[in-house]
PDB file of C-alpha atoms and ligand atoms in Angstrom:
ATOM      1  CA  UNK A   1      73.277  78.766 156.593  1.00  0.00           C
ATOM      2  CA  UNK A   2      70.648  80.346 154.208  1.00  0.00           C
ATOM      3  CA  UNK A   3      67.404  80.432 155.392  1.00  0.00           C
ATOM      4  CA  UNK A   4      65.462  77.370 155.538  1.00  0.00           C
ATOM      5  CA  UNK A   5      62.226  79.149 153.940  1.00  0.00           C
ATOM      6  CA  UNK A   6      60.796  79.834 150.732  1.00  0.00           C
ATOM      7  CA  UNK A   7      63.195  77.327 148.644  1.00  0.00           C
ATOM      8  CA  UNK A   8      62.937  74.830 145.773  1.00  0.00           C
ATOM      9  CA  UNK A   9      63.955  71.553 146.920  1.00  0.00           C
ATOM     10  CA  UNK A  10      65.479  69.985 143.559  1.00  0.00           C
ATOM     11  CA  UNK A  11      67.733  67.497 144.867  1.00  0.00           C
ATOM     12  CA  UNK A  12      69.709  66.214 148.337  1.00  0.00           C
ATOM     13  CA  UNK A  13      72.809  67.298 147.108  1.00  0.00           C
ATOM     14  CA  UNK A  14      72.088  70.883 147.415  1.00  0.00           C
ATOM     15  CA  UNK A  15      70.999  70.458 150.993  1.00  0.00           C
ATOM     16  CA  UNK A  16      73.110  71.994 153.382  1.00  0.00           C
ATOM     17  CA  UNK A  17      74.041  69.636 156.065  1.00  0.00           C
ATOM     18  CA  UNK A  18      72.006  71.669 158.265  1.00  0.00           C
ATOM     19  CA  UNK A  19      68.790  72.108 156.374  1.00  0.00           C
ATOM     20  CA  UNK A  20      68.320  68.101 156.394  1.00  0.00           C
ATOM     21  CA  UNK A  21      69.084  68.345 160.019  1.00  0.00           C
ATOM     22  CA  UNK A  22      66.093  70.653 160.565  1.00  0.00           C
ATOM     23  CA  UNK A  23      64.014  68.955 157.830  1.00  0.00           C
ATOM     24  CA  UNK A  24      64.474  65.985 160.001  1.00  0.00           C
ATOM     25  CA  UNK A  25      63.739  67.514 163.166  1.00  0.00           C
ATOM     26  CA  UNK A  26      60.673  68.976 161.672  1.00  0.00           C
ATOM     27  CA  UNK A  27      59.147  65.846 160.740  1.00  0.00           C
ATOM     28  CA  UNK A  28      60.036  64.069 163.625  1.00  0.00           C
ATOM     29  CA  UNK A  29      57.892  66.828 165.263  1.00  0.00           C
ATOM     30  CA  UNK A  30      54.928  65.733 162.528  1.00  0.00           C
ATOM     31  CA  UNK A  31      55.441  62.305 163.449  1.00  0.00           C
ATOM     32  CA  UNK A  32      54.854  62.711 167.038  1.00  0.00           C
ATOM     33  CA  UNK A  33      52.205  65.677 166.786  1.00  0.00           C
ATOM     34  CA  UNK A  34      50.739  63.885 163.795  1.00  0.00           C
ATOM     35  CA  UNK A  35      48.848  66.942 162.898  1.00  0.00           C
ATOM     36  CA  UNK A  36      48.861  70.474 163.605  1.00  0.00           C
ATOM     37  CA  UNK A  37      46.932  71.260 167.061  1.00  0.00           C
ATOM     38  CA  UNK A  38      46.080  75.590 166.433  1.00  0.00           C
ATOM     39  CA  UNK A  39      45.709  77.455 163.409  1.00  0.00           C
ATOM     40  CA  UNK A  40      47.080  75.254 160.164  1.00  0.00           C
ATOM     41  CA  UNK A  41      50.175  76.764 159.131  1.00  0.00           C
ATOM     42  CA  UNK A  42      49.437  77.001 155.268  1.00  0.00           C
ATOM     43  CA  UNK A  43      46.013  77.651 155.474  1.00  0.00           C
ATOM     44  CA  UNK A  44      45.006  79.627 152.053  1.00  0.00           C
ATOM     45  CA  UNK A  45      47.551  78.985 150.109  1.00  0.00           C
ATOM     46  CA  UNK A  46      47.575  76.455 146.824  1.00  0.00           C
ATOM     47  CA  UNK A  47      49.881  74.212 145.949  1.00  0.00           C
ATOM     48  CA  UNK A  48      49.458  71.920 142.679  1.00  0.00           C
ATOM     49  CA  UNK A  49      50.762  67.889 142.007  1.00  0.00           C
ATOM     50  CA  UNK A  50      51.813  67.928 138.752  1.00  0.00           C
ATOM     51  CA  UNK A  51      52.510  64.078 137.826  1.00  0.00           C
ATOM     52  CA  UNK A  52      54.080  63.048 134.595  1.00  0.00           C
ATOM     53  CA  UNK A  53      55.016  59.419 135.940  1.00  0.00           C
ATOM     54  CA  UNK A  54      52.573  57.360 138.013  1.00  0.00           C
ATOM     55  CA  UNK A  55      52.935  57.002 141.664  1.00  0.00           C
ATOM     56  CA  UNK A  56      50.985  56.395 144.663  1.00  0.00           C
ATOM     57  CA  UNK A  57      52.596  56.987 147.923  1.00  0.00           C
ATOM     58  CA  UNK A  58      54.827  59.929 146.736  1.00  0.00           C
ATOM     59  CA  UNK A  59      51.707  61.447 145.135  1.00  0.00           C
ATOM     60  CA  UNK A  60      49.277  60.624 148.177  1.00  0.00           C
ATOM     61  CA  UNK A  61      51.747  61.388 150.905  1.00  0.00           C
ATOM     62  CA  UNK A  62      51.709  64.828 149.438  1.00  0.00           C
ATOM     63  CA  UNK A  63      48.311  65.391 149.303  1.00  0.00           C
ATOM     64  CA  UNK A  64      47.446  64.000 152.736  1.00  0.00           C
ATOM     65  CA  UNK A  65      50.392  66.227 154.289  1.00  0.00           C
ATOM     66  CA  UNK A  66      49.283  69.277 152.333  1.00  0.00           C
ATOM     67  CA  UNK A  67      45.706  69.209 153.571  1.00  0.00           C
ATOM     68  CA  UNK A  68      46.939  68.380 157.129  1.00  0.00           C
ATOM     69  CA  UNK A  69      48.700  71.590 156.862  1.00  0.00           C
ATOM     70  CA  UNK A  70      45.633  73.788 155.498  1.00  0.00           C
ATOM     71  CA  UNK A  71      46.779  74.037 151.914  1.00  0.00           C
ATOM     72  CA  UNK A  72      44.685  73.894 148.704  1.00  0.00           C
ATOM     73  CA  UNK A  73      45.808  71.358 146.749  1.00  0.00           C
ATOM     74  CA  UNK A  74      45.054  71.361 143.084  1.00  0.00           C
ATOM     75  CA  UNK A  75      45.395  67.627 141.322  1.00  0.00           C
ATOM     76  CA  UNK A  76      46.977  67.745 137.816  1.00  0.00           C
ATOM     77  CA  UNK A  77      46.265  65.044 135.057  1.00  0.00           C
ATOM     78  CA  UNK A  78      48.799  65.356 132.043  1.00  0.00           C
ATOM     79  CA  UNK A  79      46.085  63.527 129.773  1.00  0.00           C
ATOM     80  CA  UNK A  80      43.818  66.043 130.053  1.00  0.00           C
ATOM     81  CA  UNK A  81      45.919  68.981 130.587  1.00  0.00           C
ATOM     82  CA  UNK A  82      47.051  71.297 127.824  1.00  0.00           C
ATOM     83  CA  UNK A  83      50.168  69.650 127.791  1.00  0.00           C
ATOM     84  CA  UNK A  84      48.400  67.034 125.281  1.00  0.00           C
ATOM     85  CA  UNK A  85      48.608  70.325 122.980  1.00  0.00           C
ATOM     86  CA  UNK A  86      52.308  70.389 123.656  1.00  0.00           C
ATOM     87  CA  UNK A  87      52.395  72.972 126.385  1.00  0.00           C
ATOM     88  CA  UNK A  88      55.742  72.987 128.176  1.00  0.00           C
ATOM     89  CA  UNK A  89      56.577  72.186 131.648  1.00  0.00           C
ATOM     90  CA  UNK A  90      57.662  75.914 131.986  1.00  0.00           C
ATOM     91  CA  UNK A  91      54.769  77.427 130.223  1.00  0.00           C
ATOM     92  CA  UNK A  92      52.092  75.126 132.999  1.00  0.00           C
ATOM     93  CA  UNK A  93      54.602  76.232 135.829  1.00  0.00           C
ATOM     94  CA  UNK A  94      54.010  79.900 134.933  1.00  0.00           C
ATOM     95  CA  UNK A  95      50.149  79.899 134.381  1.00  0.00           C
ATOM     96  CA  UNK A  96      49.605  78.234 137.668  1.00  0.00           C
ATOM     97  CA  UNK A  97      51.840  80.726 139.169  1.00  0.00           C
ATOM     98  CA  UNK A  98      49.895  83.810 137.778  1.00  0.00           C
ATOM     99  CA  UNK A  99      46.704  82.169 139.300  1.00  0.00           C
ATOM    100  CA  UNK A 100      48.706  82.387 142.392  1.00  0.00           C
ATOM    101  CA  UNK A 101      49.709  78.770 143.305  1.00  0.00           C
ATOM    102  CA  UNK A 102      52.781  78.580 144.852  1.00  0.00           C
ATOM    103  CA  UNK A 103      54.245  75.378 145.173  1.00  0.00           C
ATOM    104  CA  UNK A 104      54.732  72.879 142.591  1.00  0.00           C
ATOM    105  CA  UNK A 105      55.207  69.373 143.716  1.00  0.00           C
ATOM    106  CA  UNK A 106      56.799  67.685 140.556  1.00  0.00           C
ATOM    107  CA  UNK A 107      57.525  63.726 139.770  1.00  0.00           C
ATOM    108  CA  UNK A 108      58.747  63.410 135.554  1.00  0.00           C
ATOM    109  CA  UNK A 109      60.621  60.989 133.448  1.00  0.00           C
ATOM    110  CA  UNK A 110      63.182  63.290 132.644  1.00  0.00           C
ATOM    111  CA  UNK A 111      66.125  63.488 134.695  1.00  0.00           C
ATOM    112  CA  UNK A 112      67.050  66.990 136.090  1.00  0.00           C
ATOM    113  CA  UNK A 113      63.799  68.550 134.069  1.00  0.00           C
ATOM    114  CA  UNK A 114      63.249  70.945 137.100  1.00  0.00           C
ATOM    115  CA  UNK A 115      67.267  72.490 137.395  1.00  0.00           C
ATOM    116  CA  UNK A 116      66.875  75.347 134.482  1.00  0.00           C
ATOM    117  CA  UNK A 117      63.263  75.880 135.053  1.00  0.00           C
ATOM    118  CA  UNK A 118      64.579  76.975 139.236  1.00  0.00           C
ATOM    119  CA  UNK A 119      65.728  80.411 138.581  1.00  0.00           C
ATOM    120  CA  UNK A 120      63.089  81.175 136.223  1.00  0.00           C
ATOM    121  CA  UNK A 121      59.654  80.174 138.100  1.00  0.00           C
ATOM    122  CA  UNK A 122      58.666  82.399 141.545  1.00  0.00           C
ATOM    123  CA  UNK A 123      56.789  79.060 142.205  1.00  0.00           C
ATOM    124  CA  UNK A 124      58.063  77.069 144.764  1.00  0.00           C
ATOM    125  CA  UNK A 125      59.306  73.282 142.876  1.00  0.00           C
ATOM    126  CA  UNK A 126      59.383  70.228 144.990  1.00  0.00           C
ATOM    127  CA  UNK A 127      61.270  67.291 142.856  1.00  0.00           C
ATOM    128  CA  UNK A 128      58.703  64.023 143.256  1.00  0.00           C
ATOM    129  CA  UNK A 129      61.082  62.160 141.488  1.00  0.00           C
ATOM    130  CA  UNK A 130      62.867  63.160 138.344  1.00  0.00           C
ATOM    131  CA  UNK A 131      64.049  60.033 135.439  1.00  0.00           C
ATOM    132  CA  UNK A 132      66.778  58.481 137.446  1.00  0.00           C
ATOM    133  CA  UNK A 133      68.389  61.382 139.144  1.00  0.00           C
ATOM    134  CA  UNK A 134      66.906  62.172 142.576  1.00  0.00           C
ATOM    135  CA  UNK A 135      64.180  61.566 145.003  1.00  0.00           C
ATOM    136  CA  UNK A 136      64.847  64.075 147.696  1.00  0.00           C
ATOM    137  CA  UNK A 137      61.597  63.465 149.779  1.00  0.00           C
ATOM    138  CA  UNK A 138      61.994  59.458 149.424  1.00  0.00           C
ATOM    139  CA  UNK A 139      65.703  59.624 150.816  1.00  0.00           C
ATOM    140  CA  UNK A 140      64.682  62.172 153.836  1.00  0.00           C
ATOM    141  CA  UNK A 141      61.765  59.808 154.768  1.00  0.00           C
ATOM    142  CA  UNK A 142      64.009  56.888 155.051  1.00  0.00           C
ATOM    143  CA  UNK A 143      66.668  58.944 157.127  1.00  0.00           C
ATOM    144  CA  UNK A 144      63.940  59.463 159.339  1.00  0.00           C
ATOM    145  CA  UNK A 145      62.587  55.752 159.802  1.00  0.00           C
ATOM    146  CA  UNK A 146      66.359  54.916 159.940  1.00  0.00           C
ATOM    147  CA  UNK A 147      67.135  57.646 162.789  1.00  0.00           C
ATOM    148  CA  UNK A 148      63.827  56.411 164.680  1.00  0.00           C
ATOM    149  CA  UNK A 149      65.035  52.845 164.668  1.00  0.00           C
ATOM    150  CA  UNK A 150      68.836  53.226 165.301  1.00  0.00           C
ATOM    151  CA  UNK A 151      68.539  56.462 166.907  1.00  0.00           C
ATOM    152  CA  UNK A 152      71.450  57.976 164.731  1.00  0.00           C
ATOM    153  CA  UNK A 153      73.211  56.967 161.060  1.00  0.00           C
ATOM    154  CA  UNK A 154      77.373  56.898 162.264  1.00  0.00           C
ATOM    155  CA  UNK A 155      78.555  53.825 161.445  1.00  0.00           C
ATOM    156  CA  UNK A 156      75.562  51.989 160.171  1.00  0.00           C
ATOM    157  CA  UNK A 157      75.957  50.082 157.325  1.00  0.00           C
ATOM    158  CA  UNK A 158      72.992  50.266 154.922  1.00  0.00           C
ATOM    159  CA  UNK A 159      72.973  47.544 151.740  1.00  0.00           C
ATOM    160  CA  UNK A 160      71.293  49.288 148.656  1.00  0.00           C
ATOM    161  CA  UNK A 161      70.278  45.876 146.661  1.00  0.00           C
ATOM    162  CA  UNK A 162      69.036  45.583 143.049  1.00  0.00           C
ATOM    163  CA  UNK A 163      68.452  47.727 140.083  1.00  0.00           C
ATOM    164  CA  UNK A 164      70.460  50.629 140.862  1.00  0.00           C
ATOM    165  CA  UNK A 165      71.135  51.821 137.392  1.00  0.00           C
ATOM    166  CA  UNK A 166      67.896  52.793 137.294  1.00  0.00           C
ATOM    167  CA  UNK A 167      66.758  54.200 140.795  1.00  0.00           C
ATOM    168  CA  UNK A 168      66.361  57.492 141.379  1.00  0.00           C
ATOM    169  CA  UNK A 169      65.720  56.704 145.234  1.00  0.00           C
ATOM    170  CA  UNK A 170      69.655  55.176 145.006  1.00  0.00           C
ATOM    171  CA  UNK A 171      71.323  58.002 143.647  1.00  0.00           C
ATOM    172  CA  UNK A 172      69.636  59.946 146.664  1.00  0.00           C
ATOM    173  CA  UNK A 173      70.410  57.956 148.666  1.00  0.00           C
ATOM    174  CA  UNK A 174      74.430  57.571 147.202  1.00  0.00           C
ATOM    175  CA  UNK A 175      74.643  61.213 147.953  1.00  0.00           C
ATOM    176  CA  UNK A 176      72.804  61.706 151.248  1.00  0.00           C
ATOM    177  CA  UNK A 177      73.597  58.660 153.213  1.00  0.00           C
ATOM    178  CA  UNK A 178      77.940  59.125 153.803  1.00  0.00           C
ATOM    179  CA  UNK A 179      77.054  62.761 154.636  1.00  0.00           C
ATOM    180  CA  UNK A 180      75.120  61.866 157.296  1.00  0.00           C
ATOM    181  CA  UNK A 181      78.121  59.006 158.672  1.00  0.00           C
ATOM    182  CA  UNK A 182      76.310  56.136 157.215  1.00  0.00           C
ATOM    183  CA  UNK A 183      78.060  53.554 155.033  1.00  0.00           C
ATOM    184  CA  UNK A 184      76.792  52.123 152.086  1.00  0.00           C
ATOM    185  CA  UNK A 185      76.914  48.415 150.339  1.00  0.00           C
ATOM    186  CA  UNK A 186      75.777  48.292 147.107  1.00  0.00           C
ATOM    187  CA  UNK A 187      74.838  44.750 145.618  1.00  0.00           C
ATOM    188  CA  UNK A 188      73.051  43.551 142.204  1.00  0.00           C
ATOM    189  CA  UNK A 189      73.379  42.218 138.741  1.00  0.00           C
ATOM    190  CA  UNK A 190      76.502  43.325 137.166  1.00  0.00           C
ATOM    191  CA  UNK A 191      74.315  45.026 134.293  1.00  0.00           C
ATOM    192  CA  UNK A 192      72.129  47.031 136.947  1.00  0.00           C
ATOM    193  CA  UNK A 193      75.355  47.946 139.070  1.00  0.00           C
ATOM    194  CA  UNK A 194      76.811  52.162 139.094  1.00  0.00           C
ATOM    195  CA  UNK A 195      80.184  53.170 139.741  1.00  0.00           C
ATOM    196  CA  UNK A 196      80.308  55.610 142.506  1.00  0.00           C
ATOM    197  CA  UNK A 197      82.964  57.059 141.365  1.00  0.00           C
ATOM    198  CA  UNK A 198      81.315  58.104 137.716  1.00  0.00           C
ATOM    199  CA  UNK A 199      78.573  59.103 139.897  1.00  0.00           C
ATOM    200  CA  UNK A 200      80.606  61.637 141.431  1.00  0.00           C
ATOM    201  CA  UNK A 201      79.185  61.565 145.167  1.00  0.00           C
ATOM    202  CA  UNK A 202      80.596  63.388 147.829  1.00  0.00           C
ATOM    203  CA  UNK A 203      82.274  60.539 149.711  1.00  0.00           C
ATOM    204  CA  UNK A 204      83.158  57.570 147.009  1.00  0.00           C
ATOM    205  CA  UNK A 205      85.278  56.172 149.708  1.00  0.00           C
ATOM    206  CA  UNK A 206      82.047  54.971 152.335  1.00  0.00           C
ATOM    207  CA  UNK A 207      80.669  53.403 149.247  1.00  0.00           C
ATOM    208  CA  UNK A 208      81.617  49.550 148.243  1.00  0.00           C
ATOM    209  CA  UNK A 209      79.796  46.990 145.997  1.00  0.00           C
ATOM    210  CA  UNK A 210      79.796  43.627 147.225  1.00  0.00           C
ATOM    211  CA  UNK A 211      78.235  40.271 146.592  1.00  0.00           C
ATOM    212  CA  UNK A 212      74.554  40.408 147.849  1.00  0.00           C
ATOM    213  CA  UNK A 213      75.062  37.711 150.236  1.00  0.00           C
ATOM    214  CA  UNK A 214      78.079  39.283 151.938  1.00  0.00           C
ATOM    215  CA  UNK A 215      75.897  42.864 151.682  1.00  0.00           C
ATOM    216  CA  UNK A 216      73.034  41.043 153.319  1.00  0.00           C
ATOM    217  CA  UNK A 217      75.274  39.667 156.046  1.00  0.00           C
ATOM    218  CA  UNK A 218      77.206  43.147 157.048  1.00  0.00           C
ATOM    219  CA  UNK A 219      74.484  44.965 156.535  1.00  0.00           C
ATOM    220  CA  UNK A 220      72.460  46.851 159.387  1.00  0.00           C
ATOM    221  CA  UNK A 221      69.737  48.082 156.759  1.00  0.00           C
ATOM    222  CA  UNK A 222      68.852  45.539 153.870  1.00  0.00           C
ATOM    223  CA  UNK A 223      67.203  48.196 151.339  1.00  0.00           C
ATOM    224  CA  UNK A 224      65.544  45.973 148.299  1.00  0.00           C
ATOM    225  CA  UNK A 225      65.092  48.102 145.156  1.00  0.00           C
ATOM    226  CA  UNK A 226      62.224  47.048 142.537  1.00  0.00           C
ATOM    227  CA  UNK A 227      63.403  46.201 139.004  1.00  0.00           C
ATOM    228  CA  UNK A 228      62.291  49.178 136.797  1.00  0.00           C
ATOM    229  CA  UNK A 229      61.225  47.472 133.840  1.00  0.00           C
ATOM    230  CA  UNK A 230      59.644  50.874 132.478  1.00  0.00           C
ATOM    231  CA  UNK A 231      63.185  52.333 132.336  1.00  0.00           C
ATOM    232  CA  UNK A 232      64.785  49.179 130.671  1.00  0.00           C
ATOM    233  CA  UNK A 233      65.733  49.551 126.960  1.00  0.00           C
ATOM    234  CA  UNK A 234      67.332  45.844 126.636  1.00  0.00           C
ATOM    235  CA  UNK A 235      67.400  42.673 127.677  1.00  0.00           C
ATOM    236  CA  UNK A 236      68.771  43.165 131.586  1.00  0.00           C
ATOM    237  CA  UNK A 237      66.125  40.936 133.052  1.00  0.00           C
ATOM    238  CA  UNK A 238      66.187  37.356 132.211  1.00  0.00           C
ATOM    239  CA  UNK A 239      62.919  36.348 135.025  1.00  0.00           C
ATOM    240  CA  UNK A 240      61.388  37.004 138.383  1.00  0.00           C
ATOM    241  CA  UNK A 241      62.530  33.481 139.468  1.00  0.00           C
ATOM    242  CA  UNK A 242      65.915  33.597 138.364  1.00  0.00           C
ATOM    243  CA  UNK A 243      66.211  37.036 139.541  1.00  0.00           C
ATOM    244  CA  UNK A 244      64.943  35.872 143.063  1.00  0.00           C
ATOM    245  CA  UNK A 245      67.512  33.118 143.199  1.00  0.00           C
ATOM    246  CA  UNK A 246      70.392  35.025 142.187  1.00  0.00           C
ATOM    247  CA  UNK A 247      69.480  38.728 144.067  1.00  0.00           C
ATOM    248  CA  UNK A 248      66.425  38.952 146.062  1.00  0.00           C
ATOM    249  CA  UNK A 249      65.991  38.781 149.327  1.00  0.00           C
ATOM    250  CA  UNK A 250      64.503  35.494 149.908  1.00  0.00           C
ATOM    251  CA  UNK A 251      63.695  33.470 153.343  1.00  0.00           C
ATOM    252  CA  UNK A 252      66.903  32.115 153.223  1.00  0.00           C
ATOM    253  CA  UNK A 253      69.091  35.076 152.643  1.00  0.00           C
ATOM    254  CA  UNK A 254      66.601  36.974 155.417  1.00  0.00           C
ATOM    255  CA  UNK A 255      68.244  34.206 158.070  1.00  0.00           C
ATOM    256  CA  UNK A 256      71.598  35.563 157.307  1.00  0.00           C
ATOM    257  CA  UNK A 257      70.852  39.109 158.265  1.00  0.00           C
ATOM    258  CA  UNK A 258      72.383  40.505 161.483  1.00  0.00           C
ATOM    259  CA  UNK A 259      70.273  39.763 164.635  1.00  0.00           C
ATOM    260  CA  UNK A 260      69.034  43.482 164.964  1.00  0.00           C
ATOM    261  CA  UNK A 261      69.061  44.560 161.181  1.00  0.00           C
ATOM    262  CA  UNK A 262      66.011  45.733 159.523  1.00  0.00           C
ATOM    263  CA  UNK A 263      64.550  45.565 155.688  1.00  0.00           C
ATOM    264  CA  UNK A 264      63.375  48.802 153.982  1.00  0.00           C
ATOM    265  CA  UNK A 265      62.268  49.532 150.347  1.00  0.00           C
ATOM    266  CA  UNK A 266      60.751  52.244 148.762  1.00  0.00           C
ATOM    267  CA  UNK A 267      58.073  50.576 147.128  1.00  0.00           C
ATOM    268  CA  UNK A 268      56.052  49.413 145.052  1.00  0.00           C
ATOM    269  CA  UNK A 269      57.173  45.914 145.725  1.00  0.00           C
ATOM    270  CA  UNK A 270      57.028  43.320 143.501  1.00  0.00           C
ATOM    271  CA  UNK A 271      56.053  40.308 145.831  1.00  0.00           C
ATOM    272  CA  UNK A 272      58.204  37.172 145.184  1.00  0.00           C
ATOM    273  CA  UNK A 273      60.653  39.082 142.848  1.00  0.00           C
ATOM    274  CA  UNK A 274      63.100  41.386 144.685  1.00  0.00           C
ATOM    275  CA  UNK A 275      61.802  40.411 148.192  1.00  0.00           C
ATOM    276  CA  UNK A 276      60.102  37.177 149.459  1.00  0.00           C
ATOM    277  CA  UNK A 277      56.084  38.286 150.121  1.00  0.00           C
ATOM    278  CA  UNK A 278      56.637  36.950 153.934  1.00  0.00           C
ATOM    279  CA  UNK A 279      59.477  39.828 154.586  1.00  0.00           C
ATOM    280  CA  UNK A 280      57.526  43.133 153.552  1.00  0.00           C
ATOM    281  CA  UNK A 281      55.151  42.943 156.196  1.00  0.00           C
ATOM    282  CA  UNK A 282      57.776  40.773 158.864  1.00  0.00           C
ATOM    283  CA  UNK A 283      58.743  42.164 162.259  1.00  0.00           C
ATOM    284  CA  UNK A 284      62.407  42.713 160.490  1.00  0.00           C
ATOM    285  CA  UNK A 285      60.190  45.088 158.475  1.00  0.00           C
ATOM    286  CA  UNK A 286      59.952  49.223 158.547  1.00  0.00           C
ATOM    287  CA  UNK A 287      58.214  49.149 154.921  1.00  0.00           C
ATOM    288  CA  UNK A 288      55.350  50.664 156.417  1.00  0.00           C
ATOM    289  CA  UNK A 289      56.882  52.675 158.471  1.00  0.00           C
ATOM    290  CA  UNK A 290      58.421  54.332 155.723  1.00  0.00           C
ATOM    291  CA  UNK A 291      54.995  55.166 154.147  1.00  0.00           C
ATOM    292  CA  UNK A 292      53.805  56.548 157.021  1.00  0.00           C
ATOM    293  CA  UNK A 293      57.029  58.694 157.384  1.00  0.00           C
ATOM    294  CA  UNK A 294      56.455  59.918 154.111  1.00  0.00           C
ATOM    295  CA  UNK A 295      53.843  61.896 155.350  1.00  0.00           C
ATOM    296  CA  UNK A 296      55.418  64.020 158.300  1.00  0.00           C
ATOM    297  CA  UNK A 297      58.348  64.558 155.839  1.00  0.00           C
ATOM    298  CA  UNK A 298      56.726  66.257 153.175  1.00  0.00           C
ATOM    299  CA  UNK A 299      54.972  67.978 156.091  1.00  0.00           C
ATOM    300  CA  UNK A 300      57.929  69.743 156.815  1.00  0.00           C
ATOM    301  CA  UNK A 301      59.145  70.024 153.720  1.00  0.00           C
ATOM    302  CA  UNK A 302      55.909  71.805 152.567  1.00  0.00           C
ATOM    303  CA  UNK A 303      56.374  74.231 155.393  1.00  0.00           C
ATOM    304  CA  UNK A 304      60.045  74.732 154.081  1.00  0.00           C
ATOM    305  CA  UNK A 305      58.391  75.297 150.822  1.00  0.00           C
ATOM    306  CA  UNK A 306      55.741  77.846 152.136  1.00  0.00           C
ATOM    307  CA  UNK A 307      56.261  78.568 156.086  1.00  0.00           C
ATOM    308  CA  UNK A 308      57.189  81.588 157.674  1.00  0.00           C
ATOM    309  CA  UNK A 309      60.885  81.971 159.562  1.00  0.00           C
ATOM    310  CA  UNK A 310      59.295  81.429 162.962  1.00  0.00           C
ATOM    311  CA  UNK A 311      58.591  77.614 161.736  1.00  0.00           C
ATOM    312  CA  UNK A 312      62.775  77.028 161.765  1.00  0.00           C
ATOM    313  CA  UNK A 313      63.467  79.483 164.908  1.00  0.00           C
ATOM    314  CA  UNK A 314      63.050  76.745 167.113  1.00  0.00           C
ATOM    315  CA  UNK A 315      65.116  73.965 165.724  1.00  0.00           C
ATOM    316  CA  UNK A 316      68.005  76.571 164.560  1.00  0.00           C
ATOM    317  CA  UNK A 317      69.567  76.366 167.933  1.00  0.00           C
ATOM    318  CA  UNK A 318      69.695  72.698 167.874  1.00  0.00           C
ATOM    319  CA  UNK A 319      71.239  71.379 164.640  1.00  0.00           C
ATOM    320  CA  UNK A 320      74.782  71.686 164.296  1.00  0.00           C
ATOM    321  CA  UNK A 321      75.872  74.967 162.931  1.00  0.00           C
TER     322      UNK A 321
HETATM  323  N1  LIG B   1      58.492  55.327 146.444  1.00  0.00           N
HETATM  324  C1  LIG B   1      57.724  56.275 145.749  1.00  0.00           C
HETATM  325  O1  LIG B   1      57.890  56.585 144.853  1.00  0.00           O
HETATM  326  O2  LIG B   1      56.674  55.238 145.221  1.00  0.00           O
HETATM  327  P1  LIG B   1      55.676  55.586 144.334  1.00  0.00           P
HETATM  328  O3  LIG B   1      55.744  55.590 142.621  1.00  0.00           O
HETATM  329  O4  LIG B   1      54.216  55.463 144.720  1.00  0.00           O
HETATM  330  O5  LIG B   1      55.482  57.016 144.573  1.00  0.00           O
END
């Protein structure tokens, strides 16, 4: 395995299995310890959060994670930066790099915007969500949450329901979950479904498209997705009421879930559309736990980008090599 230090994080498919395991173990360490007890591992270093699209969870959990590790965090607003004068993302990254900033967390509306830049910059790139392509840290925090609850992903039945077509979260899970042993069920309106074969995922045989009620009845994890109206270019969506009745996790559908099954959602949540208001903070819901785990996961991701090998040494013996 390549050393898990000084790395970009562009997507899940480019992570080796052992790297995923190590990141999860380190995130679990932070979930137990919450904050460093001794010297701050990344003290004195600089990171920047470049968000070209709105965000609450990803942006602020990265910032909390970075500050817990001792990083100096630079904030960025596209509206008040030289992007408004036509500066490219490459030039923005090189500018920050020349000032000694060592990591850039980037959210962007354009899919795969970081891939052609990765070999051209030294600043570590961390994908915080690019278009409909990938959301690797959401994948990691979701998997951490599932592992904490179920122990293992082997044989876990995960139903991902909703606007799959516009979901970078779903695409990261399609790549990652089957590799970790989970079976994935997809469900939603026909015009929002994706074809796993066309996505070119690693284990398409572990992915099935099912009617929503069947997926909910079979699932150990019911993961609901928001309708991403901001990415729709046509009439894909009739009304919140019709959508909820046809595809939403209503109280009636939640009654059909297995006794031990849980509800997840990457959020933001549209209460009363893809999920009933009462279910968001119900006993079955892990949604707030996902948000908490976002901090611990992003601490591990920042350490992978900027920390030394000594952080990872204890985990090398414990992951399947
Ligand atoms: N889940 C997620 O990416 O949320 P934000 O858009 O608020 O970051």
